[in-house]
Amino acid sequence: KQLANLYRSGRVSATICGSPCETFSAARHHKPEGMNDSDTWKWPRPLRSSARFLGLHGLTFRELRQVTQGSEFFFQGLLAAVWTLQYGGIYLSEHPWKPEDEQKVSIWTSPWVQLLLQLPQVKLHRVCQWRWGAAVTKPTGILAINCSSFATSMYKRQTPNAVKPNKVAIGRDEVTGEFRTAVLKEYPADFSNALAGVIADQFMVA
């Protein structure tokens, strides 16, 4: 409620957010090789699709709670975007890029984001985080509002001599057994620096 009041009074100059990709992750579609059908409970299955954005049929109670929480985070980010459009400021929202299979879910193809993209001050940018120090290529979408200098600011802060990696973020790590996506939840330092720089540069333009 306090945050809403700050937006409505025009006191928020910039917003950087990113709704968690957990329930939207394309990695859920990649079952490990050799896994039997009886073992599928060991692997997080897809919870959404492009046609069923808010949840597939037949989800367990635990999965429904996951989907509900993920949807709430997504809509909170959208609400901040709408407040930015109405009351001013700069807005950046990060989330994995769209999967090649159009039947798989993506917030970027959702009707709500598509509606926002019809406005001239709203742009969706595709960046690959390896250019800013990520251990995998990690194609990423950045929804930018009132940020005309985004691309110039972002790319001038690339990691010097960055080399495109061959590693992938699918499956479990052979050594630790953890999901490879887990370690990638944290932004590389250079990526965080670039996002902050984008905001600073746009302040100067404004």
Tab-separated table of C-alpha atoms in Angstrom:
chain	number	residue	atom	x	y	z
A	1	LYS	CA	0.000	0.000	0.000
A	2	GLN	CA	2.864	2.361	0.809
A	3	LEU	CA	4.537	1.507	-2.481
A	4	ALA	CA	1.327	2.172	-4.407
A	5	ASN	CA	1.033	5.578	-2.754
A	6	LEU	CA	4.616	6.409	-3.714
A	7	TYR	CA	3.941	5.567	-7.370
A	8	ARG	CA	0.686	7.511	-7.418
A	9	SER	CA	2.331	10.589	-5.958
A	10	GLY	CA	5.056	10.484	-8.641
A	11	ARG	CA	7.860	9.793	-6.160
A	12	VAL	CA	9.286	6.720	-7.934
A	13	SER	CA	11.908	7.749	-10.480
A	14	ALA	CA	12.890	4.262	-11.659
A	15	THR	CA	11.871	0.633	-11.264
A	16	ILE	CA	13.972	-2.480	-11.930
A	17	CYS	CA	12.125	-5.757	-11.413
A	18	GLY	CA	11.898	-9.312	-12.682
A	19	SER	CA	9.152	-11.793	-11.932
A	20	PRO	CA	10.581	-15.241	-11.015
A	21	CYS	CA	10.769	-17.628	-13.968
A	22	GLU	CA	10.223	-20.761	-11.830
A	23	THR	CA	6.696	-21.628	-13.027
A	24	PHE	CA	7.340	-20.217	-16.520
A	25	SER	CA	10.683	-21.917	-17.125
A	26	ALA	CA	11.199	-23.711	-20.433
A	27	ALA	CA	13.618	-26.028	-18.583
A	28	ARG	CA	10.560	-27.850	-17.214
A	29	HIS	CA	10.047	-29.346	-20.683
A	30	HIS	CA	13.460	-31.061	-20.692
A	31	LYS	CA	13.171	-34.352	-18.836
A	32	PRO	CA	16.548	-36.033	-18.178
A	33	GLU	CA	17.554	-38.871	-20.483
A	34	GLY	CA	16.811	-42.316	-19.114
A	35	MET	CA	14.120	-41.172	-16.704
A	36	ASN	CA	11.208	-43.614	-16.556
A	37	ASP	CA	7.595	-42.445	-16.691
A	38	SER	CA	7.183	-43.649	-13.099
A	39	ASP	CA	9.970	-41.287	-12.014
A	40	THR	CA	8.509	-38.108	-13.521
A	41	TRP	CA	7.502	-36.904	-10.058
A	42	LYS	CA	11.212	-36.301	-9.441
A	43	TRP	CA	11.314	-33.681	-12.181
A	44	PRO	CA	9.357	-30.368	-12.145
A	45	ARG	CA	6.853	-30.702	-14.973
A	46	PRO	CA	5.396	-27.825	-17.043
A	47	LEU	CA	2.689	-25.915	-15.199
A	48	ARG	CA	1.566	-23.513	-17.933
A	49	SER	CA	1.240	-23.206	-21.696
A	50	SER	CA	0.617	-20.306	-24.055
A	51	ALA	CA	-3.049	-21.362	-24.229
A	52	ARG	CA	-3.304	-21.964	-20.461
A	53	PHE	CA	-1.215	-19.090	-19.119
A	54	LEU	CA	-2.661	-19.225	-15.598
A	55	GLY	CA	-2.215	-22.990	-15.183
A	56	LEU	CA	-2.686	-26.330	-16.920
A	57	HIS	CA	-5.477	-28.762	-16.082
A	58	GLY	CA	-4.767	-31.456	-13.505
A	59	LEU	CA	-2.223	-29.661	-11.336
A	60	THR	CA	-1.659	-30.835	-7.775
A	61	PHE	CA	-2.496	-28.584	-4.832
A	62	ARG	CA	1.204	-27.806	-4.394
A	63	GLU	CA	1.564	-26.941	-8.078
A	64	LEU	CA	-1.522	-24.719	-7.936
A	65	ARG	CA	0.056	-22.786	-5.071
A	66	GLN	CA	3.252	-22.408	-7.113
A	67	VAL	CA	1.331	-21.146	-10.132
A	68	THR	CA	-0.726	-18.730	-8.057
A	69	GLN	CA	2.374	-17.268	-6.410
A	70	GLY	CA	4.166	-16.952	-9.749
A	71	SER	CA	1.161	-15.244	-11.323
A	72	GLU	CA	0.933	-12.788	-8.443
A	73	PHE	CA	4.590	-11.816	-8.892
A	74	PHE	CA	4.031	-11.355	-12.644
A	75	PHE	CA	0.960	-9.166	-12.194
A	76	GLN	CA	2.692	-7.102	-9.503
A	77	GLY	CA	5.391	-6.308	-12.060
A	78	LEU	CA	2.726	-5.379	-14.602
A	79	LEU	CA	1.038	-3.125	-12.081
A	80	ALA	CA	4.317	-1.283	-11.527
A	81	ALA	CA	4.601	-0.903	-15.307
A	82	VAL	CA	1.142	0.640	-15.499
A	83	TRP	CA	1.927	3.005	-12.627
A	84	THR	CA	5.097	4.070	-14.461
A	85	LEU	CA	3.118	4.786	-17.603
A	86	GLN	CA	0.540	6.781	-15.675
A	87	TYR	CA	2.712	8.686	-13.219
A	88	GLY	CA	6.119	8.832	-14.923
A	89	GLY	CA	9.551	7.336	-14.341
A	90	ILE	CA	11.722	4.654	-15.945
A	91	TYR	CA	10.893	0.942	-15.845
A	92	LEU	CA	12.939	-2.178	-16.626
A	93	SER	CA	11.606	-5.716	-16.188
A	94	GLU	CA	13.793	-8.800	-16.753
A	95	HIS	CA	12.607	-12.315	-17.636
A	96	PRO	CA	13.902	-15.170	-19.845
A	97	TRP	CA	13.410	-14.694	-23.574
A	98	LYS	CA	10.574	-16.386	-25.464
A	99	PRO	CA	11.002	-20.129	-26.217
A	100	GLU	CA	11.113	-21.115	-29.879
A	101	ASP	CA	8.048	-23.344	-29.429
A	102	GLU	CA	5.114	-20.929	-29.462
A	103	GLN	CA	2.976	-23.388	-27.485
A	104	LYS	CA	5.235	-22.971	-24.469
A	105	VAL	CA	4.403	-20.195	-22.039
A	106	SER	CA	6.127	-16.824	-22.005
A	107	ILE	CA	5.167	-13.630	-20.240
A	108	TRP	CA	6.347	-11.744	-23.330
A	109	THR	CA	3.620	-13.269	-25.495
A	110	SER	CA	0.902	-12.852	-22.868
A	111	PRO	CA	-2.012	-10.584	-23.836
A	112	TRP	CA	-1.193	-8.127	-21.060
A	113	VAL	CA	2.374	-7.512	-22.225
A	114	GLN	CA	1.270	-7.435	-25.861
A	115	LEU	CA	-1.208	-4.703	-24.938
A	116	LEU	CA	1.548	-2.637	-23.298
A	117	LEU	CA	3.799	-3.080	-26.340
A	118	GLN	CA	1.288	-1.174	-28.476
A	119	LEU	CA	2.353	2.006	-26.679
A	120	PRO	CA	5.250	3.938	-28.268
A	121	GLN	CA	7.205	4.365	-25.019
A	122	VAL	CA	7.213	0.606	-24.314
A	123	LYS	CA	9.900	-1.565	-25.931
A	124	LEU	CA	10.909	-5.216	-25.518
A	125	HIS	CA	14.643	-5.834	-25.929
A	126	ARG	CA	16.450	-9.162	-26.332
A	127	VAL	CA	19.889	-9.426	-24.736
A	128	CYS	CA	22.145	-12.417	-24.032
A	129	GLN	CA	23.684	-12.296	-20.586
A	130	TRP	CA	26.964	-13.958	-21.583
A	131	ARG	CA	27.974	-10.536	-22.892
A	132	TRP	CA	27.875	-9.358	-19.269
A	133	GLY	CA	29.608	-12.298	-17.611
A	134	ALA	CA	27.020	-15.117	-17.467
A	135	ALA	CA	28.354	-18.687	-17.659
A	136	VAL	CA	25.736	-19.594	-20.305
A	137	THR	CA	24.290	-17.597	-23.209
A	138	LYS	CA	21.014	-16.951	-21.311
A	139	PRO	CA	18.812	-15.050	-23.801
A	140	THR	CA	16.860	-12.524	-21.769
A	141	GLY	CA	14.006	-10.132	-22.401
A	142	ILE	CA	14.003	-6.633	-20.935
A	143	LEU	CA	10.751	-4.711	-21.053
A	144	ALA	CA	11.706	-1.033	-21.022
A	145	ILE	CA	9.389	1.927	-20.487
A	146	ASN	CA	10.435	5.549	-21.030
A	147	CYS	CA	13.983	4.360	-21.730
A	148	SER	CA	14.984	5.384	-25.237
A	149	SER	CA	18.721	4.985	-24.571
A	150	PHE	CA	18.466	1.379	-23.339
A	151	ALA	CA	20.383	-0.429	-26.103
A	152	THR	CA	23.214	2.110	-26.330
A	153	SER	CA	23.662	2.230	-22.557
A	154	MET	CA	23.484	-1.536	-22.109
A	155	TYR	CA	25.922	-2.584	-24.807
A	156	LYS	CA	28.564	0.009	-23.989
A	157	ARG	CA	28.889	-1.778	-20.625
A	158	GLN	CA	29.562	-5.275	-21.988
A	159	THR	CA	32.199	-7.373	-20.234
A	160	PRO	CA	35.499	-6.708	-22.035
A	161	ASN	CA	36.573	-9.621	-24.262
A	162	ALA	CA	33.515	-11.708	-23.322
A	163	VAL	CA	33.531	-15.120	-25.026
A	164	LYS	CA	30.273	-16.898	-25.865
A	165	PRO	CA	30.093	-20.068	-23.704
A	166	ASN	CA	29.043	-23.538	-24.825
A	167	LYS	CA	27.461	-24.586	-21.506
A	168	VAL	CA	23.699	-24.988	-21.208
A	169	ALA	CA	21.312	-24.315	-18.325
A	170	ILE	CA	19.249	-27.478	-18.705
A	171	GLY	CA	19.250	-30.450	-16.326
A	172	ARG	CA	21.178	-31.039	-13.105
A	173	ASP	CA	24.820	-30.386	-12.371
A	174	GLU	CA	26.769	-33.674	-12.462
A	175	VAL	CA	28.766	-32.753	-9.361
A	176	THR	CA	26.301	-31.000	-7.027
A	177	GLY	CA	23.064	-32.503	-8.338
A	178	GLU	CA	21.420	-29.061	-8.244
A	179	PHE	CA	19.397	-27.698	-11.143
A	180	ARG	CA	21.680	-25.722	-13.449
A	181	THR	CA	19.083	-22.942	-13.574
A	182	ALA	CA	19.423	-22.339	-9.814
A	183	VAL	CA	22.847	-20.693	-9.941
A	184	LEU	CA	21.698	-18.445	-12.788
A	185	LYS	CA	18.985	-16.770	-10.741
A	186	GLU	CA	21.526	-14.223	-9.554
A	187	TYR	CA	22.568	-11.617	-12.114
A	188	PRO	CA	26.270	-11.406	-13.044
A	189	ALA	CA	27.854	-8.305	-11.514
A	190	ASP	CA	28.468	-6.743	-14.938
A	191	PHE	CA	24.820	-7.286	-15.894
A	192	SER	CA	23.649	-5.548	-12.718
A	193	ASN	CA	26.095	-2.724	-13.377
A	194	ALA	CA	24.770	-2.329	-16.926
A	195	LEU	CA	21.141	-2.143	-15.768
A	196	ALA	CA	22.076	0.508	-13.210
A	197	GLY	CA	23.996	2.365	-15.903
A	198	VAL	CA	20.974	2.313	-18.191
A	199	ILE	CA	18.937	4.077	-15.515
A	200	ALA	CA	21.687	6.638	-14.835
A	201	ASP	CA	22.128	7.417	-18.538
A	202	GLN	CA	18.380	7.825	-19.049
A	203	PHE	CA	18.259	10.270	-16.126
A	204	MET	CA	20.841	12.360	-17.971
A	205	VAL	CA	18.808	12.222	-21.204
A	206	ALA	CA	15.639	13.201	-19.385
